[in-house]
Coordinates of N, CA and C in Angstrom, one line a residue:
X157 N 81.7 17.6 -89.3 CA 81.9 17.6 -87.8 C 82.4 16.3 -87.4
X158 N 83.3 16.3 -86.4 CA 83.8 15.1 -85.8 C 83.4 14.9 -84.4
X159 N 82.9 13.8 -84.0 CA 82.6 13.5 -82.6 C 83.4 12.5 -82.1
X160 N 83.9 12.7 -80.8 CA 84.7 11.7 -80.1 C 83.9 11.3 -78.9
X161 N 83.6 10.1 -78.7 CA 82.8 9.6 -77.5 C 81.6 10.5 -77.3
X162 N 80.9 10.8 -78.4 CA 79.6 11.6 -78.2 C 79.8 13.1 -78.0
X163 N 81.0 13.6 -78.0 CA 81.3 15.0 -77.8 C 81.7 15.7 -79.1
X164 N 81.1 16.8 -79.4 CA 81.6 17.5 -80.6 C 82.9 18.2 -80.3
X165 N 83.9 17.9 -81.2 CA 85.2 18.5 -80.9 C 85.7 19.5 -81.9
X166 N 85.0 19.6 -83.0 CA 85.4 20.5 -84.1 C 84.2 20.9 -84.9
X167 N 83.9 22.1 -85.0 CA 82.8 22.6 -85.8 C 83.3 23.1 -87.1
X168 N 82.5 23.1 -88.1 CA 83.0 23.5 -89.5 C 83.5 25.0 -89.5
X169 N 83.0 25.9 -88.7 CA 83.4 27.2 -88.7 C 83.5 27.9 -87.3
X170 N 84.5 28.7 -87.1 CA 84.5 29.6 -85.9 C 84.7 31.0 -86.5
X171 N 83.6 31.8 -86.5 CA 83.7 33.1 -87.1 C 83.6 34.1 -86.0
X172 N 84.7 34.8 -85.8 CA 84.6 35.8 -84.7 C 85.1 37.2 -85.3
X173 N 84.4 38.2 -84.8 CA 84.9 39.6 -85.1 C 86.2 39.8 -84.4
X174 N 86.9 40.9 -84.8 CA 88.2 41.1 -84.2 C 88.3 41.1 -82.7
X175 N 87.5 41.8 -82.0 CA 87.5 41.8 -80.6 C 87.2 40.4 -80.0
X176 N 86.3 39.7 -80.5 CA 86.0 38.4 -80.0 C 87.1 37.4 -80.3
X177 N 87.8 37.5 -81.4 CA 88.9 36.6 -81.7 C 90.1 36.9 -80.7
X178 N 90.3 38.2 -80.5 CA 91.4 38.5 -79.5 C 91.1 38.0 -78.1
X179 N 89.8 38.1 -77.7 CA 89.4 37.7 -76.4 C 89.5 36.1 -76.3
X180 N 89.2 35.5 -77.4 CA 89.3 34.0 -77.5 C 90.7 33.6 -77.2
X181 N 91.7 34.2 -77.9 CA 93.1 33.9 -77.7 C 93.5 34.2 -76.3
X182 N 93.1 35.4 -75.7 CA 93.5 35.7 -74.4 C 93.0 34.7 -73.4
X183 N 91.7 34.3 -73.5 CA 91.1 33.3 -72.6 C 91.9 32.0 -72.7
X184 N 92.2 31.6 -73.9 CA 92.9 30.3 -74.1 C 94.3 30.3 -73.5
X185 N 95.0 31.3 -73.7 CA 96.4 31.3 -73.3 C 96.7 32.0 -71.9
X186 N 95.6 32.4 -71.2 CA 95.8 33.1 -70.0 C 96.2 32.4 -68.7
X187 N 96.2 31.0 -68.8 CA 96.4 30.2 -67.6 C 97.8 30.1 -67.1
X188 N 98.8 30.7 -67.8 CA 100.2 30.7 -67.4 C 101.0 29.5 -67.8
X189 N 100.3 28.5 -68.4 CA 101.0 27.3 -68.9 C 102.0 27.6 -70.0
X190 N 103.2 27.0 -69.9 CA 104.1 27.1 -71.0 C 103.6 26.3 -72.1
X191 N 103.6 26.9 -73.3 CA 103.1 26.2 -74.5 C 104.0 26.2 -75.7
X192 N 103.9 25.1 -76.4 CA 104.7 25.0 -77.7 C 103.6 25.0 -78.8
X193 N 103.5 26.1 -79.5 CA 102.4 26.3 -80.5 C 102.9 26.2 -81.9
X194 N 102.2 25.5 -82.8 CA 102.4 25.5 -84.2 C 101.3 26.4 -84.8
X195 N 101.7 27.4 -85.5 CA 100.7 28.3 -86.2 C 100.9 28.0 -87.7
X196 N 99.9 27.5 -88.3 CA 100.0 27.2 -89.8 C 99.2 28.3 -90.4
X197 N 99.8 29.0 -91.4 CA 99.2 30.1 -92.0 C 99.7 30.2 -93.5
X198 N 99.0 31.0 -94.3 CA 99.3 31.2 -95.7 C 100.2 32.5 -95.9
X199 N 101.0 32.4 -96.9 CA 101.7 33.6 -97.3 C 100.9 34.2 -98.5
X200 N 100.4 35.3 -98.2 CA 99.5 35.9 -99.2 C 99.4 37.4 -99.1
X201 N 98.6 38.0 -100.0 CA 98.4 39.4 -100.0 C 97.3 39.9 -99.1
X202 N 96.5 39.0 -98.5 CA 95.5 39.4 -97.6 C 96.0 40.2 -96.4
X203 N 95.4 41.4 -96.1 CA 95.8 42.2 -95.1 C 95.7 41.6 -93.7
X204 N 94.9 40.5 -93.6 CA 94.8 39.8 -92.3 C 95.9 38.7 -92.1
X205 N 96.8 38.6 -93.0 CA 97.8 37.5 -92.9 C 98.5 37.4 -91.6
X206 N 98.9 38.5 -91.0 CA 99.7 38.5 -89.8 C 98.8 38.8 -88.5
X207 N 97.5 38.9 -88.7 CA 96.7 39.2 -87.5 C 96.8 38.3 -86.3
X208 N 96.7 37.0 -86.6 CA 96.7 36.0 -85.5 C 98.1 36.0 -84.8
X209 N 99.2 36.0 -85.6 CA 100.5 35.9 -85.0 C 100.8 37.2 -84.2
X210 N 100.3 38.3 -84.6 CA 100.5 39.6 -83.8 C 99.7 39.4 -82.5
X211 N 98.5 38.9 -82.5 CA 97.8 38.7 -81.3 C 98.4 37.8 -80.3
X212 N 99.0 36.7 -80.8 CA 99.7 35.7 -80.0 C 100.9 36.4 -79.3
X213 N 101.7 37.1 -80.1 CA 102.9 37.8 -79.6 C 102.5 38.8 -78.6
X214 N 101.4 39.5 -78.8 CA 101.0 40.6 -77.8 C 100.5 40.0 -76.5
X215 N 100.2 38.7 -76.5 CA 99.7 38.1 -75.2 C 100.7 38.1 -74.1
X216 N 102.0 38.2 -74.5 CA 103.1 38.1 -73.5 C 103.0 36.9 -72.6
X217 N 102.6 35.8 -73.2 CA 102.6 34.5 -72.4 C 103.8 33.7 -72.7
X218 N 104.0 32.6 -72.0 CA 105.2 31.8 -72.3 C 104.8 30.8 -73.4
X219 N 105.1 31.3 -74.6 CA 104.7 30.5 -75.8 C 106.0 30.4 -76.7
X220 N 106.3 29.1 -77.0 CA 107.3 28.8 -78.0 C 106.6 28.6 -79.3
X221 N 106.7 29.6 -80.2 CA 105.9 29.7 -81.4 C 106.7 29.3 -82.6
X222 N 106.2 28.3 -83.4 CA 106.7 28.0 -84.7 C 105.7 28.3 -85.7
X223 N 106.1 28.9 -86.8 CA 105.1 29.2 -87.9 C 105.4 28.3 -89.1
X224 N 104.4 27.6 -89.5 CA 104.5 26.8 -90.8 C 103.8 27.7 -91.8
X225 N 104.6 28.3 -92.7 CA 104.1 29.2 -93.7 C 103.9 28.5 -95.0
X226 N 102.6 28.5 -95.4 CA 102.3 27.8 -96.7 C 102.4 28.8 -97.8
X227 N 103.3 28.5 -98.7 CA 103.6 29.4 -99.9 C 103.0 28.7 -101.1
X228 N 101.9 29.2 -101.6 CA 101.2 28.5 -102.7 C 101.4 29.2 -104.0
X229 N 101.6 28.4 -105.1 CA 101.7 28.9 -106.4 C 100.5 28.7 -107.2
X230 N 99.8 29.8 -107.6 CA 98.5 29.6 -108.3 C 98.7 29.5 -109.8
X231 N 99.9 29.5 -110.3 CA 100.2 29.3 -111.7 C 100.5 30.7 -112.3
X232 N 101.1 30.6 -113.5 CA 101.6 31.8 -114.2 C 100.5 32.7 -114.6
X233 N 99.3 32.1 -114.9 CA 98.2 32.9 -115.4 C 97.3 33.6 -114.3
X234 N 97.7 33.4 -113.0 CA 96.8 33.9 -111.9 C 96.9 35.4 -111.9
X235 N 95.8 36.0 -111.6 CA 95.7 37.5 -111.4 C 96.3 37.9 -110.1
X236 N 96.6 36.9 -109.2 CA 97.2 37.3 -107.9 C 98.6 37.8 -108.0
X237 N 99.2 37.6 -109.1 CA 100.6 38.1 -109.3 C 100.7 39.6 -109.3
X238 N 99.6 40.3 -109.6 CA 99.6 41.7 -109.5 C 99.6 42.3 -108.1
X239 N 99.5 41.4 -107.1 CA 99.5 41.8 -105.7 C 100.8 41.3 -105.0
X240 N 101.8 41.0 -105.8 CA 103.1 40.5 -105.2 C 103.7 41.5 -104.2
X241 N 103.5 42.8 -104.5 CA 104.1 43.8 -103.5 C 103.4 43.7 -102.2
X242 N 102.1 43.3 -102.1 CA 101.4 43.1 -100.8 C 101.9 41.9 -100.1
X243 N 102.1 40.8 -100.9 CA 102.7 39.6 -100.4 C 104.0 39.8 -99.8
X244 N 104.9 40.6 -100.5 CA 106.2 40.9 -100.0 C 106.1 41.7 -98.7
X245 N 105.2 42.7 -98.7 CA 105.0 43.5 -97.5 C 104.6 42.7 -96.3
X246 N 103.6 41.8 -96.5 CA 103.2 40.9 -95.4 C 104.3 40.0 -94.9
X247 N 105.1 39.5 -95.9 CA 106.2 38.6 -95.5 C 107.2 39.4 -94.7
X248 N 107.5 40.6 -95.1 CA 108.5 41.4 -94.4 C 108.0 41.7 -93.0
X249 N 106.7 41.9 -92.8 CA 106.2 42.2 -91.5 C 106.3 40.9 -90.6
X250 N 106.0 39.7 -91.3 CA 106.1 38.5 -90.5 C 107.5 38.2 -90.0
X251 N 108.5 38.5 -90.8 CA 109.9 38.2 -90.4 C 110.3 39.3 -89.4
X252 N 109.6 40.4 -89.3 CA 109.9 41.3 -88.2 C 109.2 40.9 -86.9
X253 N 108.2 40.1 -86.9 CA 107.5 39.7 -85.8 C 108.1 38.4 -85.1
X254 N 108.6 37.5 -85.9 CA 109.1 36.2 -85.4 C 110.5 35.9 -86.1
X255 N 111.4 35.4 -85.3 CA 112.7 35.0 -85.8 C 112.5 34.1 -87.0
X256 N 113.3 34.4 -88.1 CA 113.2 33.6 -89.3 C 113.5 32.1 -89.1
X257 N 114.2 31.8 -88.1 CA 114.5 30.4 -87.8 C 113.3 29.6 -87.3
X258 N 112.3 30.4 -86.9 CA 111.0 29.8 -86.4 C 109.9 29.7 -87.5
X259 N 110.3 30.1 -88.7 CA 109.4 30.1 -89.8 C 109.8 28.9 -90.8
X260 N 108.9 27.9 -90.9 CA 109.2 26.8 -91.8 C 108.3 27.0 -93.0
X261 N 108.9 27.2 -94.2 CA 108.1 27.4 -95.4 C 107.8 26.1 -96.0
X262 N 106.5 25.9 -96.5 CA 106.1 24.8 -97.2 C 105.5 25.3 -98.5
X263 N 106.2 24.9 -99.6 CA 105.8 25.3 -101.0 C 104.9 24.3 -101.6
X264 N 103.8 24.8 -102.2 CA 102.9 23.9 -102.9 C 102.4 24.6 -104.2
X265 N 102.0 23.8 -105.1 CA 101.4 24.3 -106.4 C 100.0 23.9 -106.3
X266 N 99.1 24.8 -106.8 CA 97.7 24.6 -106.8 C 97.3 23.8 -108.1
X267 N 98.1 24.0 -109.1 CA 97.7 23.4 -110.4 C 98.9 22.6 -111.0
X268 N 98.6 21.6 -111.8 CA 99.7 20.9 -112.6 C 99.2 20.9 -114.0
X269 N 100.2 21.3 -114.9 CA 99.9 21.4 -116.3 C 100.4 20.1 -116.9
X270 N 99.5 19.5 -117.7 CA 99.8 18.3 -118.5 C 99.4 18.5 -119.9
X271 N 100.4 18.9 -120.7 CA 100.1 19.2 -122.1 C 99.3 20.5 -122.1
X272 N 98.1 20.4 -122.8 CA 97.2 21.6 -122.8 C 96.1 21.6 -121.8
X273 N 96.3 20.7 -120.8 CA 95.3 20.6 -119.7 C 95.9 21.0 -118.4
X274 N 95.1 21.5 -117.5 CA 95.5 21.8 -116.1 C 94.6 21.0 -115.2
X275 N 95.2 20.5 -114.1 CA 94.4 19.8 -113.1 C 94.8 20.3 -111.7
X276 N 93.8 20.4 -110.9 CA 94.0 20.9 -109.5 C 94.7 19.9 -108.7
X277 N 95.8 20.3 -108.0 CA 96.6 19.4 -107.1 C 96.9 20.0 -105.8
X278 N 96.4 21.2 -105.6 CA 96.7 21.9 -104.3 C 96.2 21.2 -103.1
X279 N 95.0 20.7 -103.2 CA 94.4 20.0 -102.0 C 95.3 18.8 -101.6
X280 N 95.8 18.0 -102.5 CA 96.6 16.9 -102.2 C 97.9 17.3 -101.7
X281 N 98.5 18.4 -102.3 CA 99.8 18.9 -101.8 C 99.6 19.5 -100.4
X282 N 98.5 20.1 -100.1 CA 98.3 20.7 -98.8 C 98.2 19.6 -97.7
X283 N 97.5 18.5 -98.1 CA 97.4 17.4 -97.1 C 98.7 16.8 -96.8
X284 N 99.7 16.9 -97.7 CA 101.0 16.3 -97.5 C 102.0 17.2 -96.8
X285 N 101.6 18.4 -96.4 CA 102.5 19.3 -95.7 C 102.8 18.7 -94.4
X286 N 101.9 18.0 -93.7 CA 102.1 17.3 -92.5 C 102.1 15.8 -92.9
X287 N 103.2 15.2 -92.8 CA 103.3 13.8 -93.3 C 102.7 12.8 -92.3
X288 N 103.1 12.9 -91.0 CA 102.5 11.9 -90.1 C 102.5 12.6 -88.7
X289 N 102.0 11.9 -87.7 CA 101.8 12.4 -86.4 C 103.1 13.0 -85.7
X290 N 104.2 12.4 -86.1 CA 105.5 12.8 -85.5 C 105.8 14.3 -85.9
X291 N 105.2 14.8 -87.0 CA 105.4 16.2 -87.4 C 104.7 17.1 -86.5
X292 N 103.7 16.7 -85.7 CA 103.0 17.6 -84.8 C 103.0 17.2 -83.4
X293 N 103.5 16.0 -83.0 CA 103.4 15.5 -81.6 C 104.1 16.4 -80.6
X294 N 105.0 17.2 -80.9 CA 105.7 18.0 -79.9 C 104.9 19.3 -79.5
X295 N 103.9 19.6 -80.3 CA 103.2 20.9 -80.0 C 102.0 20.7 -79.1
X296 N 101.8 21.6 -78.2 CA 100.7 21.6 -77.2 C 99.4 22.1 -77.9
X297 N 99.6 23.0 -78.9 CA 98.4 23.5 -79.6 C 98.8 23.7 -81.1
X298 N 97.9 23.5 -81.9 CA 98.0 23.8 -83.4 C 96.9 24.7 -83.8
X299 N 97.3 25.9 -84.4 CA 96.4 26.8 -84.8 C 96.5 26.9 -86.3
X300 N 95.4 26.7 -87.0 CA 95.4 26.9 -88.5 C 94.6 28.2 -88.8
X301 N 95.4 29.2 -89.3 CA 94.8 30.5 -89.6 C 94.5 30.5 -91.1
X302 N 93.3 30.5 -91.4 CA 92.8 30.4 -92.8 C 92.8 31.7 -93.6
X303 N 93.1 32.8 -92.9 CA 92.9 34.1 -93.5 C 93.5 34.3 -94.9
X304 N 94.7 33.8 -95.1 CA 95.4 34.0 -96.4 C 95.5 32.7 -97.2
X305 N 94.6 31.7 -96.9 CA 94.7 30.4 -97.6 C 93.5 30.2 -98.4
X306 N 93.7 29.6 -99.6 CA 92.5 29.2 -100.4 C 91.8 28.1 -99.7
X307 N 90.5 28.0 -99.9 CA 89.6 27.0 -99.3 C 90.1 25.6 -99.5
X308 N 90.5 25.2 -100.7 CA 90.9 23.9 -101.0 C 92.2 23.5 -100.2
X309 N 93.0 24.4 -99.8 CA 94.2 24.1 -99.0 C 93.8 23.9 -97.6
X310 N 93.0 24.8 -97.0 CA 92.8 24.7 -95.6 C 91.8 23.5 -95.2
X311 N 90.9 23.2 -96.1 CA 90.0 22.0 -95.9 C 90.9 20.7 -95.9
X312 N 91.7 20.6 -96.9 CA 92.6 19.4 -97.0 C 93.5 19.3 -95.8
X313 N 94.1 20.4 -95.4 CA 95.1 20.4 -94.3 C 94.4 20.1 -93.0
X314 N 93.3 20.7 -92.7 CA 92.7 20.5 -91.4 C 92.1 19.0 -91.4
X315 N 91.7 18.5 -92.5 CA 91.2 17.1 -92.6 C 92.4 16.2 -92.3
X316 N 93.5 16.5 -92.8 CA 94.7 15.6 -92.6 C 95.1 15.7 -91.1
X317 N 95.1 16.9 -90.5 CA 95.5 17.0 -89.1 C 94.5 16.2 -88.2
X318 N 93.2 16.4 -88.5 CA 92.2 15.6 -87.7 C 92.4 14.1 -87.8
X319 N 92.7 13.7 -89.0 CA 92.9 12.2 -89.3 C 94.1 11.7 -88.5
X320 N 95.1 12.5 -88.5 CA 96.3 12.1 -87.7 C 96.1 12.0 -86.2
X321 N 95.4 13.0 -85.8 CA 95.1 13.1 -84.3 C 94.1 12.0 -83.9
X322 N 93.1 11.7 -84.8 CA 92.1 10.7 -84.4 C 92.8 9.3 -84.4
X323 N 93.9 9.1 -85.1 CA 94.5 7.8 -85.2 C 95.3 7.5 -83.9
X324 N 95.5 8.5 -83.1 CA 96.3 8.3 -81.9 C 95.5 7.7 -80.7
X325 N 96.1 7.0 -79.8 CA 95.4 6.5 -78.6 C 94.8 7.8 -77.9
X326 N 93.7 7.6 -77.2 CA 93.0 8.8 -76.5 C 93.9 9.6 -75.7
X327 N 94.9 9.0 -75.0 CA 95.7 9.7 -74.1 C 96.7 10.7 -74.8
X328 N 96.9 10.5 -76.1 CA 97.8 11.3 -76.9 C 97.1 12.3 -77.7
X329 N 95.7 12.3 -77.8 CA 95.0 13.2 -78.7 C 95.1 14.6 -78.3
X330 N 95.3 15.4 -79.3 CA 95.3 16.9 -79.1 C 94.2 17.5 -79.9
X331 N 93.5 18.4 -79.3 CA 92.4 19.1 -79.9 C 93.0 20.3 -80.7
X332 N 92.4 20.6 -81.8 CA 92.8 21.7 -82.6 C 91.8 22.8 -82.4

């Protein structure tokens, strides 16, 4: 948990059922303010992959939405390869929901092979998806959808985002 001036600004988890999650988005975006939103999400086989982006689009608010799609490689021995058709289906649905020009793909490997050993590198690569504050300063909101992301990726990524935001003067801070 991170506290700024005594106030809790980010909790480890926000777990909402479908209706509560939809209501949360409606409440947040209902004030009519024009927004520039960065949605960071994973490219995966999980059926929930496109849930958040569908809900944002359905809000019919003035939102300029960019999607940073994290494409992660689990290695040649991963059993996830048997679900490639589901990944392709989800990606096809994503490109039908948002213009492909608004999708920025970020490719990362979860493992690095060195001889007969493998070591985990996905967390470090995830943290490097956003290099510095300039990569996010134009957005009014940043949403990290963890539905189709491995834990090591989203923990590192959100940690990096919070570190970059915390390093800014108070007047420039953005809450995630």
